[in-house]
């Protein structure tokens, strides 16, 4: 294949003119000229796929496939960082819309999809473990399942996704609440370095010593600074752990609320973690409980009340980290979805009652509007989770308030109801937040919103707070022509 040295946009414009002529003269109007130019300019490590090809369909697909997927001009699968640089230069000069996708779990429409050039990172799939440094360098196209499987033979693990299928890239670049967060902080707190292709096509190694500004910005700043090709993470010993999933019928709600509140208020062992979801699905109230303990079994006391609740599915045991993450099965589904969030300080029994009422209320309101699930996930982390890193990160803007992530997830089928679901998610979040304030959680007014959960029109200051000016100045320096503004996401 040819390798063009694209040094100036003048040259590019000339090339585009030539290719544009070639394309239109060759009676193949379905081939987009920018896609064609990328296929010619990149090395043989890179491929470009067009509508109709199975690789194209796989490339544009998402977890929330009905609402997060768009029909792009082509799918570009870069094979090297150099090729990513070439692609960035072409996109920057042509100023066409594009997307970069990792695991495709974005629930906000347009965040990793486009009608333009869709960049799929799956060829960045290496996992390299360094036993001496206790780090793993992982490719940006991987999902966590693959990373856990690759590290299992070394008997180590990393702070990544809690359920199956999530991409490493979007997860880390937004922050990353993991099963190891009580012990080690967010996923970003375990990052030692990034390889970044800048919007101008340069390949940079980003570490605290080499580039402190970008090292800060990439830790929560998502796709604003370029395309990340790999992440170097700290590893932690022991790939065998304890945990799994339990499904409980809604009739057991009082016991669940009591036991979750007790865990939330009283558990202090950082190796223990819980994720409890109240779900209204097709008229039924169901609770899913995900358990984690970083050891072969939890000490007695921590989970006993919860485990004693009658359940209709129970798969909780000693197992591999990968097996735990996959215990909930593949939840990807052919539906529309949206996430939203608030950041409470505590999950008290009184707030749990409000959340339960929201589950039932919105389940009933949205059921007739093609709802598949109306779900609220309670994530009772320890108040010390932000103390594991003293170096500032883009998210969260404050580490002195021990706020908790909290996830609202609605899923439905019919697109004409999109607005109803988006509006309901905002109203429900506002209602729970107001209830928390009236119950005395006054600091909730200052807690930032997690970018990987916040709905698409969330104001940037609600996510990045006082970090916003610094982030904007880093962004202006690394991306003076705002190339990343051509991709969706929370844009600085
Ligand atoms: C079922 C489910 C479970 C989840 N569980 C958790 C959880 O336990 N903890 C948690 O913290 N979050 C969780 N999340 C939220 C999750 O962190 C986000 O959805 C995250 O964005 C997913 O990353 P992805 O790579 O799969 O997404 P994608 O949709 O591929 O990408 C998300 C964003 O990252 C950008 N991006 C992707 N790759 C790159 C790259 N190489 N360089 C630059 N930018 C890039 C995209 O452009 C996009 O804006 C969950 C989400 C779902 C749907
Ligand atoms: C996702 O949506 C695309 C476009 O609508 C479709 O072609 C593809 O089959 C879907 N993928 C999955 C996995 O359902
Ligand atoms: C926490 O433990 C204390 C002492 O055992 C108990 O009195 C309290 O009720 C517990 N808190 C919750 C919310 O269960
Ligand atoms: C339940 O939630 C709805 C919607 O937020 C609210 O209007 C209603 O007052 C709540 N009911 C109770 C008993 O709190
Ligand atoms: C989704 O809605 C379409 C019509 O809009 C219908 O044909 C399809 O069966 C529905 N699917 C589900 C899973 O409800």
XYZ file of C-alpha atoms in Angstrom, residues 20-478:
459
model
C -12.645 13.043 -5.563
C -12.278 13.133 -9.329
C -11.119 9.553 -9.475
C -14.046 8.400 -7.363
C -16.722 10.244 -9.278
C -15.210 9.250 -12.612
C -15.075 5.572 -11.668
C -18.874 5.338 -11.274
C -18.666 4.209 -7.659
C -20.546 7.008 -5.932
C -21.157 4.871 -2.813
C -17.470 5.040 -1.862
C -17.020 8.088 0.340
C -13.953 10.072 -0.804
C -12.572 10.530 2.728
C -12.925 6.804 3.465
C -11.207 6.093 0.160
C -8.401 8.525 0.930
C -7.874 6.919 4.346
C -7.692 3.468 2.758
C -5.004 4.712 0.373
C -3.006 6.742 2.895
C -2.895 4.180 5.711
C -0.574 1.181 5.825
C -1.618 -2.394 5.110
C -2.183 -2.841 8.880
C -5.372 -0.800 8.485
C -8.610 -1.712 6.714
C -11.686 0.241 5.700
C -15.094 -1.451 5.562
C -18.247 -0.249 3.835
C -21.985 -0.824 4.448
C -22.875 -4.386 3.627
C -19.736 -5.950 5.076
C -20.054 -7.964 8.327
C -17.024 -6.101 9.730
C -18.817 -2.824 9.058
C -21.933 -3.964 10.937
C -19.881 -5.254 13.871
C -17.898 -2.028 13.878
C -20.865 0.312 14.217
C -22.777 -1.886 16.720
C -23.301 -0.863 20.352
C -24.597 -2.259 23.630
C -27.634 0.041 23.344
C -27.721 -0.779 19.665
C -31.071 0.814 18.841
C -30.190 4.255 20.192
C -26.366 4.441 20.180
C -25.733 3.189 16.613
C -25.639 5.347 13.486
C -24.974 4.476 9.865
C -21.480 5.798 9.111
C -19.826 6.305 5.721
C -17.364 3.529 6.533
C -15.691 1.732 9.420
C -11.955 2.312 9.678
C -9.958 -0.262 11.650
C -6.523 1.248 12.211
C -3.749 -1.249 12.888
C -0.980 1.053 14.125
C -0.664 4.308 16.058
C 1.009 5.822 12.975
C -2.101 5.029 10.941
C -4.302 6.586 13.629
C -2.142 9.697 13.193
C -2.627 9.644 9.420
C -6.396 9.260 9.889
C -6.498 12.153 12.373
C -4.659 14.397 9.890
C -7.086 13.530 7.094
C -10.145 14.052 9.293
C -8.728 17.302 10.672
C -8.031 18.678 7.211
C -11.324 17.522 5.710
C -13.285 18.525 8.854
C -15.736 15.655 8.569
C -17.678 14.190 11.497
C -16.157 11.061 13.022
C -16.417 8.736 16.001
C -14.010 6.581 17.954
C -15.416 3.491 19.615
C -14.013 1.166 22.281
C -16.435 -1.334 23.786
C -19.472 0.560 22.475
C -21.171 0.843 25.873
C -21.939 4.564 25.646
C -25.644 5.059 26.343
C -25.601 8.677 25.167
C -26.565 8.854 21.475
C -23.729 10.032 19.226
C -20.952 9.672 21.823
C -19.287 6.810 19.915
C -21.250 6.842 16.654
C -21.322 9.098 13.588
C -22.738 9.569 10.135
C -19.126 10.233 9.056
C -15.944 8.214 9.649
C -16.335 5.518 12.315
C -12.979 4.543 13.865
C -13.073 1.098 15.468
C -10.049 0.344 17.671
C -10.344 -3.452 17.935
C -6.900 -4.076 16.385
C -5.326 -2.495 19.482
C -5.793 -5.738 21.361
C -2.500 -6.572 23.106
C -2.136 -7.184 26.829
C 1.480 -7.023 28.012
C 2.144 -7.859 31.643
C 5.302 -6.516 33.309
C 6.027 -8.636 36.357
C 8.841 -6.368 37.574
C 6.831 -3.169 37.492
C 3.523 -4.881 38.368
C 1.814 -3.185 35.441
C -0.137 -4.260 32.386
C -0.222 -2.331 29.127
C -3.565 -2.954 27.454
C -4.861 -2.061 24.005
C -7.643 0.514 23.653
C -9.787 -1.826 21.545
C -10.234 -4.432 24.271
C -13.169 -5.166 26.523
C -12.410 -5.912 30.185
C -13.367 -9.586 29.826
C -10.388 -10.054 27.475
C -8.028 -8.193 29.806
C -9.035 -10.269 32.842
C -8.657 -13.489 30.832
C -5.193 -12.472 29.583
C -3.966 -11.586 33.101
C -5.407 -14.672 34.849
C -2.391 -16.906 34.013
C -0.173 -14.403 35.872
C -2.552 -14.469 38.851
C -3.079 -10.702 38.759
C -6.009 -8.405 38.068
C -6.701 -4.753 37.239
C -9.358 -2.215 38.269
C -11.843 -2.448 35.385
C -15.488 -3.134 34.552
C -17.820 -4.918 36.971
C -20.019 -6.640 34.376
C -19.357 -8.239 31.005
C -18.682 -6.451 27.735
C -17.541 -2.962 28.808
C -14.724 -1.356 26.821
C -11.485 -0.430 28.564
C -11.183 2.886 26.690
C -14.450 4.646 27.498
C -14.470 3.191 31.011
C -10.999 4.458 31.945
C -11.239 7.788 30.111
C -14.432 8.591 32.061
C -13.123 7.511 35.497
C -14.065 3.880 36.144
C -15.777 2.521 39.272
C -14.519 -1.036 39.703
C -14.760 -3.945 42.158
C -11.346 -2.779 43.394
C -12.350 0.865 43.911
C -12.707 0.532 47.700
C -9.088 -0.643 47.830
C -7.414 1.307 45.034
C -9.675 4.155 43.868
C -11.058 4.699 40.383
C -9.564 3.009 37.320
C -7.871 6.337 36.469
C -6.116 6.253 39.849
C -4.325 3.081 38.729
C -3.185 4.450 35.340
C 0.595 4.829 34.994
C 0.628 5.980 31.382
C -1.235 6.397 28.115
C -0.207 6.228 24.488
C -2.089 9.059 22.809
C -2.427 10.044 19.177
C -3.024 13.788 19.262
C -5.620 15.561 17.098
C -2.678 16.742 14.964
C -1.516 13.170 14.457
C 1.480 13.018 16.829
C 2.101 9.923 18.937
C 2.743 10.823 22.580
C 3.601 8.797 25.654
C 1.680 10.495 28.432
C 2.865 10.036 32.022
C 2.967 12.203 35.139
C 6.587 13.143 34.447
C 6.443 13.466 30.644
C 3.192 15.370 30.297
C 1.418 16.188 33.568
C -1.317 18.272 31.900
C -2.470 15.548 29.525
C -2.000 12.934 32.256
C -4.477 14.959 34.339
C -6.820 15.623 31.414
C -7.110 12.069 30.132
C -8.200 10.910 33.592
C -11.860 11.703 33.126
C -11.648 14.011 30.100
C -12.786 11.262 27.701
C -12.214 11.821 23.973
C -11.320 15.534 24.150
C -7.553 15.226 23.683
C -7.118 12.704 20.876
C -7.306 8.938 20.441
C -5.726 6.734 23.088
C -4.174 3.542 21.731
C -3.043 1.912 25.016
C -3.245 2.246 28.775
C -0.636 1.128 31.325
C -2.340 0.097 34.559
C -1.177 -1.096 37.960
C -1.905 -4.771 38.553
C -3.026 -6.330 41.824
C -2.421 -9.860 43.068
C -4.867 -12.762 43.020
C -7.176 -13.538 40.130
C -9.311 -15.895 42.273
C -11.993 -14.043 44.226
C -15.472 -14.578 45.670
C -18.808 -13.237 44.513
C -21.532 -13.431 41.924
C -25.153 -12.594 41.330
C -28.504 -13.024 43.088
C -31.971 -12.175 41.727
C -34.579 -11.418 44.368
C -38.317 -10.955 43.884
C -39.727 -7.493 44.682
C -41.830 -8.972 47.497
C -38.572 -9.215 49.516
C -37.992 -5.467 49.194
C -38.157 -4.564 52.923
C -35.421 -7.102 53.747
C -33.315 -5.966 50.809
C -33.564 -2.291 51.771
C -32.626 -3.078 55.370
C -29.673 -5.300 54.449
C -28.336 -2.961 51.730
C -28.592 0.009 54.109
C -26.760 -1.909 56.838
C -23.992 -2.862 54.396
C -23.810 0.706 53.166
C -23.650 2.187 56.670
C -21.580 -0.422 58.450
C -19.292 -2.390 56.121
C -15.701 -1.221 56.504
C -13.706 -4.027 54.840
C -12.332 -2.490 51.601
C -12.176 -5.937 50.003
C -15.980 -6.156 50.092
C -18.203 -4.502 47.483
C -21.858 -4.610 46.489
C -23.958 -3.387 43.578
C -27.724 -3.523 44.144
C -30.207 -2.679 41.384
C -33.915 -2.065 41.813
C -35.484 -3.005 38.488
C -39.018 -2.628 37.199
C -39.258 -4.855 34.153
C -42.446 -5.652 32.271
C -44.601 -4.956 35.329
C -42.426 -6.917 37.780
C -40.197 -5.550 40.538
C -36.904 -7.441 40.737
C -33.714 -6.768 42.681
C -30.338 -7.834 41.325
C -27.503 -8.088 43.820
C -23.897 -8.364 42.680
C -21.396 -9.387 45.360
C -17.619 -9.103 45.421
C -14.962 -10.048 47.934
C -11.252 -9.879 47.157
C -10.387 -13.261 48.649
C -11.521 -16.865 48.470
C -14.465 -16.158 50.831
C -15.744 -13.144 52.786
C -15.443 -13.101 56.570
C -18.742 -13.932 58.276
C -21.000 -10.988 58.948
C -20.433 -8.812 55.908
C -22.919 -10.331 53.457
C -24.868 -12.774 55.692
C -28.120 -10.750 55.858
C -28.148 -10.262 52.098
C -27.301 -13.871 51.265
C -30.099 -15.111 53.559
C -32.805 -13.315 51.534
C -34.853 -15.797 49.453
C -33.819 -15.546 45.805
C -34.835 -17.090 42.488
C -31.332 -17.072 41.009
C -28.205 -17.411 43.146
C -24.714 -17.911 41.759
C -22.351 -16.665 44.463
C -19.097 -18.543 45.124
C -15.297 -18.615 44.894
C -14.312 -18.194 41.261
C -12.069 -16.284 38.877
C -12.412 -12.513 38.512
C -13.510 -13.072 34.904
C -16.169 -15.586 35.926
C -17.569 -13.123 38.494
C -17.774 -10.350 35.906
C -19.591 -12.699 33.520
C -21.950 -14.113 36.180
C -24.745 -11.735 35.199
C -24.662 -13.071 31.636
C -24.560 -10.976 28.508
C -26.952 -8.144 29.156
C -26.595 -6.518 25.740
C -29.979 -6.211 24.145
C -31.725 -4.942 21.083
C -33.300 -1.918 22.794
C -32.893 1.818 23.227
C -31.213 3.022 26.444
C -30.312 6.073 28.467
C -28.292 6.532 31.661
C -28.446 9.393 34.118
C -27.074 10.021 37.575
C -26.893 11.954 40.789
C -24.083 11.672 43.340
C -25.499 11.046 46.814
C -23.384 11.116 49.957
C -25.096 8.227 51.688
C -27.579 5.510 50.852
C -29.763 5.729 53.930
C -32.943 3.651 54.397
C -34.957 6.861 53.806
C -33.222 7.500 50.470
C -33.641 3.838 49.509
C -37.396 4.259 50.034
C -37.408 7.230 47.671
C -35.435 5.231 45.076
C -37.832 2.301 45.398
C -40.794 4.641 44.881
C -39.087 6.038 41.756
C -38.588 2.499 40.427
C -42.254 1.632 40.875
C -43.568 5.049 39.792
C -41.551 5.308 36.568
C -41.996 1.601 35.875
C -45.757 2.229 35.796
C -45.496 5.542 33.878
C -43.117 4.242 31.223
C -44.423 0.675 30.926
C -47.092 1.671 28.386
C -44.399 3.559 26.439
C -42.527 0.392 25.459
C -40.260 0.268 28.548
C -38.215 -2.880 28.891
C -36.473 -1.887 32.134
C -36.554 1.009 34.588
C -33.587 0.466 36.891
C -31.748 2.254 39.712
C -28.330 0.951 40.782
C -27.127 1.553 44.323
C -23.342 1.512 44.618
C -22.348 1.654 48.294
C -18.615 2.366 48.124
C -16.560 3.404 51.157
C -16.176 7.140 51.898
C -12.392 6.725 51.413
C -12.461 5.860 47.683
C -11.110 9.244 46.575
C -8.167 9.135 49.004
C -6.146 6.617 46.958
C -4.716 9.268 44.652
C -3.371 12.628 45.736
C -2.543 13.789 42.202
C -5.467 15.752 40.719
C -7.496 14.166 37.903
C -10.009 15.701 35.457
C -12.755 13.782 37.253
C -13.669 14.125 40.018
C -13.002 17.859 40.457
C -13.081 17.381 44.214
C -11.777 14.476 46.258
C -12.728 15.902 49.634
C -16.463 15.076 49.460
C -17.098 11.310 49.666
C -19.894 11.124 47.071
C -21.191 7.874 45.601
C -21.899 7.060 41.967
C -25.533 6.174 41.328
C -27.000 4.923 38.081
C -30.407 5.415 36.530
C -30.938 3.136 33.507
C -34.012 3.151 31.307
C -34.387 0.840 28.352
C -37.198 0.818 25.801
C -38.044 -0.057 22.247
C -39.972 2.624 20.358
C -38.025 5.705 19.186
C -41.016 8.057 19.264
C -40.835 7.767 23.079
C -37.174 8.862 23.308
C -38.099 12.270 24.708
C -40.396 10.769 27.325
C -37.584 8.559 28.628
C -34.956 11.305 28.551
C -37.294 13.707 30.357
C -38.252 11.064 32.912
C -34.575 10.312 33.651
C -33.903 14.009 34.297
C -37.040 14.396 36.443
C -36.301 11.275 38.431
C -32.703 12.336 39.096
C -33.917 15.781 40.205
C -36.527 14.205 42.487
C -34.042 11.878 44.230
C -31.545 14.707 44.595
C -34.193 17.001 46.131
C -35.224 14.206 48.507
C -31.593 13.705 49.568
C -31.285 17.451 50.269
C -34.512 17.479 52.286
C -33.164 14.506 54.248
C -30.085 16.540 55.185
C -27.546 15.612 52.460
C -26.803 19.295 51.878
C -23.365 18.713 50.334
C -25.040 16.969 47.390
C -25.247 20.475 45.912
C -21.455 20.277 45.467
C -21.042 16.688 44.308
C -19.932 16.218 40.692
C -21.751 13.950 38.230
C -19.947 10.920 36.805
C -19.401 11.502 33.046
C -19.914 7.827 32.178
C -23.422 7.948 33.684
C -24.561 11.547 33.045
C -27.155 12.210 30.321
C -25.841 13.879 27.135
C -26.980 17.464 27.870
C -25.499 17.611 31.375
C -23.673 20.954 31.776
C -19.886 20.464 31.812
C -19.544 22.337 35.093
C -21.745 19.716 36.787
C -19.147 17.097 35.793
C -15.787 18.888 35.880
C -16.559 21.740 38.304
C -13.532 23.896 39.081
C -11.338 21.780 36.762
C -13.119 23.193 33.721
C -10.787 26.182 33.014
C -7.639 24.013 33.240
C -9.192 21.320 31.030
C -10.196 23.918 28.447
C -6.716 25.403 28.309
C -5.088 21.954 27.901
C -7.610 21.174 25.181
C -6.910 24.467 23.357
C -3.175 23.691 23.359
C -3.376 20.058 22.201
